[in-house]
Short mmCIF file of C-alpha atoms in Angstrom, two decimals:
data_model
loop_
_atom_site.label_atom_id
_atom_site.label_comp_id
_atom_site.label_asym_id
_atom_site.label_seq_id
_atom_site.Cartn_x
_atom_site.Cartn_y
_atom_site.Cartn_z
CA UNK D 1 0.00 0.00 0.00
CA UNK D 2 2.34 2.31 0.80
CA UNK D 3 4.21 1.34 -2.70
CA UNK D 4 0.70 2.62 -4.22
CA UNK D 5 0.50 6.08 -2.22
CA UNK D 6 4.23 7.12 -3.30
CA UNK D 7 3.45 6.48 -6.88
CA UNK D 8 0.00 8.45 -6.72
CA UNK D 9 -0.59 12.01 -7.72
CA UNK D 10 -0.63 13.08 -3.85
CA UNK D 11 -0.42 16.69 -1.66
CA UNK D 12 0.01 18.92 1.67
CA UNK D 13 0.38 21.99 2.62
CA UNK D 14 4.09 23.41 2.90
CA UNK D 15 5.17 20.69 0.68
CA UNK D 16 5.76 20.53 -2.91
CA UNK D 17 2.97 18.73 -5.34
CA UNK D 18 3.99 14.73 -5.12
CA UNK D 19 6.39 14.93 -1.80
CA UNK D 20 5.87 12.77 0.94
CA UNK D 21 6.99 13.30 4.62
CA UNK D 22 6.49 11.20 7.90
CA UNK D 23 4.39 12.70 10.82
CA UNK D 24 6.56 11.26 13.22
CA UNK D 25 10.17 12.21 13.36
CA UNK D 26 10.92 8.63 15.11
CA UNK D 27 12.66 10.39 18.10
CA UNK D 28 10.42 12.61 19.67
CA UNK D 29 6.85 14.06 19.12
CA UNK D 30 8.03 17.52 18.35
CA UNK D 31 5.50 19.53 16.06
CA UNK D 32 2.56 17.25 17.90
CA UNK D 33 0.09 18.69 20.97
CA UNK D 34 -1.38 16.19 23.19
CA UNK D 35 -4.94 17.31 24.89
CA UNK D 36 -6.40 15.01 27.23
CA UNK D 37 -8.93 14.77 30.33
CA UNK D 38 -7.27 15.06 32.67
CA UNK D 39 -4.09 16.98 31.79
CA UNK D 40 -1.24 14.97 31.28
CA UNK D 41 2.22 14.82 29.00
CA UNK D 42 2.57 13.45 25.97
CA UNK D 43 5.93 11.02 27.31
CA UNK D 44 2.92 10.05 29.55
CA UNK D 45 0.86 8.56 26.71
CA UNK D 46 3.47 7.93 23.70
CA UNK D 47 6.73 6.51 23.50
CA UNK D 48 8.46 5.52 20.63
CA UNK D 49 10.22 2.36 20.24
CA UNK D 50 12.64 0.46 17.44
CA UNK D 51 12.32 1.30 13.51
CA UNK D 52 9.85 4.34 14.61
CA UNK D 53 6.79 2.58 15.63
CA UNK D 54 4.53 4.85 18.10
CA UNK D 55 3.32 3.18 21.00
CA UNK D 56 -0.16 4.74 22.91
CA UNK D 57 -1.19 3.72 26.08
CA UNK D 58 -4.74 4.79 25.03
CA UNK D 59 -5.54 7.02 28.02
CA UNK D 60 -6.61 9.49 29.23
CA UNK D 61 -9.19 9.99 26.85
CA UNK D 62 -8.25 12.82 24.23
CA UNK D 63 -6.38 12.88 21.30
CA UNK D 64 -2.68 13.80 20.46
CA UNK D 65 -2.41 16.35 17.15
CA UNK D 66 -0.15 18.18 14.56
CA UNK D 67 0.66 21.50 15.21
CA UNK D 68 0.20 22.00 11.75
CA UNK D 69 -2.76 22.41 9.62
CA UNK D 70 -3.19 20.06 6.23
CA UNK D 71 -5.32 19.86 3.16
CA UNK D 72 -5.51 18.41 -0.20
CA UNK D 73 -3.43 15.01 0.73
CA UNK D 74 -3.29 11.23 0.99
CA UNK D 75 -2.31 9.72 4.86
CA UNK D 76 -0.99 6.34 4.99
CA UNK D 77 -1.29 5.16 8.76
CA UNK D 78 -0.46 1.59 9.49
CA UNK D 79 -2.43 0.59 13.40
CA UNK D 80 -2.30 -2.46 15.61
CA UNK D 81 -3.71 -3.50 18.82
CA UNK D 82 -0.90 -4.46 20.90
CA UNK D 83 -3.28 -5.83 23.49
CA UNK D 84 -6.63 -6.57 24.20
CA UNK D 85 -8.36 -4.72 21.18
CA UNK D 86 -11.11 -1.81 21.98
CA UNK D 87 -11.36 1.69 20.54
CA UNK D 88 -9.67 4.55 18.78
CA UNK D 89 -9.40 6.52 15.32
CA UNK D 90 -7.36 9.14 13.02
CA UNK D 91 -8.63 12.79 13.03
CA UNK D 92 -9.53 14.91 10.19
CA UNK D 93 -9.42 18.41 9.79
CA UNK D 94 -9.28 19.63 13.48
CA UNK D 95 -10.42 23.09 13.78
CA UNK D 96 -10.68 25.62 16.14
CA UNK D 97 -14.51 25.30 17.35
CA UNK D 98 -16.99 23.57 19.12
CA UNK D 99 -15.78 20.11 21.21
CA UNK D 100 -17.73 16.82 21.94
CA UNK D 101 -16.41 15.94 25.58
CA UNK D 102 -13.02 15.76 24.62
CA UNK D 103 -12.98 15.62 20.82
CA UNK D 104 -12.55 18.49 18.69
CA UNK D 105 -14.45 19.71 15.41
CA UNK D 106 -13.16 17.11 12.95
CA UNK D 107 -14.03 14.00 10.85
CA UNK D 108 -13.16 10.52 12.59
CA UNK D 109 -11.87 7.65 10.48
CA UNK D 110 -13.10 4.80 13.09
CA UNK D 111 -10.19 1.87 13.48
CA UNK D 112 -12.28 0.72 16.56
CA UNK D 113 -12.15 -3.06 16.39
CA UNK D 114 -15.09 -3.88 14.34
CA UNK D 115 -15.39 -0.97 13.09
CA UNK D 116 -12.49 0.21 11.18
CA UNK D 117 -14.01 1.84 8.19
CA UNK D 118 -16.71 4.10 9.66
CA UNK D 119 -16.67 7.12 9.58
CA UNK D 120 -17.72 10.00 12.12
CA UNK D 121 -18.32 13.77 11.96
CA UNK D 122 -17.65 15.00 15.08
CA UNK D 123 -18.63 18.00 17.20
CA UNK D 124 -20.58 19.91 14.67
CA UNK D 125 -18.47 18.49 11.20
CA UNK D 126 -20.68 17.17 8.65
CA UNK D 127 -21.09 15.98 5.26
CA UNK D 128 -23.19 15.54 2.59
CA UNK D 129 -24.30 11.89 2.31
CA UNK D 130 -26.55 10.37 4.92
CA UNK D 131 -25.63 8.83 8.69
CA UNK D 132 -26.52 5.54 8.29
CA UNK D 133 -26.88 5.68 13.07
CA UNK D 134 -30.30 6.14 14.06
CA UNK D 135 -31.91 9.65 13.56
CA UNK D 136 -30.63 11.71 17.05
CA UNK D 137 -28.56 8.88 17.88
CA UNK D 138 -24.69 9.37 19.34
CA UNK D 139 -22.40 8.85 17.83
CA UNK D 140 -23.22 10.06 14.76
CA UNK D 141 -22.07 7.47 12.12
CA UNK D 142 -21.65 7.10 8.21
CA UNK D 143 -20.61 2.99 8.49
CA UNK D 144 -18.27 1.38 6.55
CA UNK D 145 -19.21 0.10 3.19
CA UNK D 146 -18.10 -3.15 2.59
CA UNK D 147 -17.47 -5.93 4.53
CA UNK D 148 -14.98 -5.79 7.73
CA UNK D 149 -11.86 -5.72 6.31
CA UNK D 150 -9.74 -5.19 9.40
CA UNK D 151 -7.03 -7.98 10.15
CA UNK D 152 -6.37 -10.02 13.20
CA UNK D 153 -5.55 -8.73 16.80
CA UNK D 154 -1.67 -8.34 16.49
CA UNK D 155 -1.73 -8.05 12.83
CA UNK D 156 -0.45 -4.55 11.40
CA UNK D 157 -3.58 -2.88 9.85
CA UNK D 158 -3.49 -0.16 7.01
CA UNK D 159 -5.65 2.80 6.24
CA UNK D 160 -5.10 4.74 3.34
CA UNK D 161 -7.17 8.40 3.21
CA UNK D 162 -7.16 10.79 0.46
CA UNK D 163 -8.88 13.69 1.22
CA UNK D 164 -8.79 16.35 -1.73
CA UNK D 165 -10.82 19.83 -1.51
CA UNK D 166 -14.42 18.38 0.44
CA UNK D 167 -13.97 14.88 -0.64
CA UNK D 168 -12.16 12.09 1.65
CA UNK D 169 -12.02 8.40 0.42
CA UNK D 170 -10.60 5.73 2.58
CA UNK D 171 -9.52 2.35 2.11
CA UNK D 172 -8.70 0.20 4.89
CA UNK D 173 -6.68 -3.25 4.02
CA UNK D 174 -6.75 -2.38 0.33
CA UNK D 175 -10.43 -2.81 0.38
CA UNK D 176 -12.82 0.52 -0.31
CA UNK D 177 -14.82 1.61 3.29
CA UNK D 178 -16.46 5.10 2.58
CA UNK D 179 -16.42 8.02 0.69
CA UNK D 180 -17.73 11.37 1.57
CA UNK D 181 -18.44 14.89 -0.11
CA UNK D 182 -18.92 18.16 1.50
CA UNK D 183 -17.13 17.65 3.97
CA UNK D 184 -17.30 20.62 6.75
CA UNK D 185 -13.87 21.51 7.76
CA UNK D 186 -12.28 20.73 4.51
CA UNK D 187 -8.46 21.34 6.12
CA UNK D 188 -7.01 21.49 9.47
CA UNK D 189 -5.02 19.17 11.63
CA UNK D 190 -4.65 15.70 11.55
CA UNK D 191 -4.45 13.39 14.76
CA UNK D 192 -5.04 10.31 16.74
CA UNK D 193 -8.17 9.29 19.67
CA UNK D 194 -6.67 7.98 22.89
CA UNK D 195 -9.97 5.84 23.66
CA UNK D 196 -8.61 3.61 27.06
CA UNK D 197 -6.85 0.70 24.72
CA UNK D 198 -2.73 0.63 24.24
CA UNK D 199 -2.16 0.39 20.31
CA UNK D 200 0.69 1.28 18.19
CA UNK D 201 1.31 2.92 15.18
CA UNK D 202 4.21 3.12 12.68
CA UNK D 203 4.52 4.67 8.50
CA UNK D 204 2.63 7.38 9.34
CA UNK D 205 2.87 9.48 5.87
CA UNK D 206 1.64 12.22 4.27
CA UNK D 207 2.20 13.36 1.03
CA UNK D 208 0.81 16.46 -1.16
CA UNK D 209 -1.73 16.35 -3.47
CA UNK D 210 -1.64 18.43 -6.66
#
C-alpha cells in the first residue's frame, strides 16, 4: 500500500505537489500537541520504540495532534492492537470550534475493532451523504461500506485516506470503506483518539496532493 501512495498524484500543505513526509520524526513528538482529560504529557501517553513505531497507552481519553494544519493530501497510517483490542481513530481536519467531551471539530476515520471503516463527523463536522446511526442517535455514524476488512488482533492494519478539496475516500486493508463529499472543515489538523486501549502505530505518511 504504501508502494501505491508514493506512486500516486498526492499533496500537503508546505510541501511541494507529489512529496511525501512522515508525521513522526521517530525520536520525539516535536510539532505534535497532546490534549487530554485530565491533563497529562505526551511522554505520559506515547513513547516511541525500534524502527519508529509509536506506541499509545490509550488514556486518558483525548487525542494527540499536529501542530500544523493540512489539506488536499493522501495519509498512509499503518495501526495495531498491541493488546486486548477496543477503541480509537485518526482525526480529520481539526479546527478551532466547538468540542464533543473531549474531541474536537473534525471528521473521525473509526479503526475501533469492528469498526475500522466508519466514519464519524464530530462536534458539529458534517457531510453531505446520509448517517446511516439512528436519527438523534450518538455517535453520529456514516458505516463502513463493505465488509470488515480489518485484520487479526496483532496483525499490522493499514488505512489509506485521500482527502482532496471536500472529498475524503478511505480504504482500509486495500479494500474501499467510505467516501464522503462536503465535507465541513475541509483542512485542518490531523491526529489520533486515545480511547482507554494501548495500540501502536508506525509509516505514518503524508504526502501532497496536486
Amino acid at each position: 500500500m504504501i508502494k501505491k501512495i508514493l506512486g500516486a498524484t498526492v499533496v500537503l500543505l508546505a510541501m511541494q505537489s507529489g512529496s511525501a513526509a512522515p508525521l513522526f520524526n521517530g525520536r520525539n513528538f516535536d510539532g505534535w500537541e497532546l490534549k487530554t482529560t485530565p491533563a497529562t504529557t505526551v511522554d505520559q501517553v506515547f513513547s516511541v520504540l525500534q524502527q519508529g513505531v509509536i506506541a499509545s497507552t490509550g488514556q486518558p481519553g483525548g487525542f494527540l495532534a499536529t501542530t500544523k494544519s493540512y489539506a488536499n493530501y493522501t495519509l498512509h497510517v499503518e495501526w495495531r492492537w498491541n493488546g486486548k483490542p477496543g477503541n480509537g481513530g485518526v482525526l480529520l481536519h481539526i479546527s478551532d470550534g466547538p468540542m464533543d467531551r473531549v474531541w474536537p471539530l473534525s471528521l473521525q476515520v473509526q479503526t475501533k475493532h469492528g469498526s475500522a471503516g466508519d466514519l464519524l463527523p464530530m462536534a458539529g463536522a458534517a457531510f453531505a451523504e446520509p448517517l446511516t446511526s439512528a436519527p438523534g442517535a450518538e455517535p453520529r455514524i456514516k458505516g463502513k461500506m463493505a465488509a470488515d476488512s480489518e485484520l487479526a488482533v496483532g496483525q499490522w492494519n493499514v488505512a489509506d485516506i485521500v482527502a482532496r478539496d471536500d472529498v475524503v475516500e478511505l480504504s482500509i486493508n486495500g479494500v474501499v470503506q467510505n467516501r464522503v463529499t462536503g465535507v465541513k472543515p475541509a483542512a485542518g489538523r490531523i491526529g489520533f483518539q486515545l480511547e482507554g486501549a494501548p495500540y501502536e502505530l508506525r509509516n505514518v505518511i503524508l504526502m501532497a496532493l496536486p
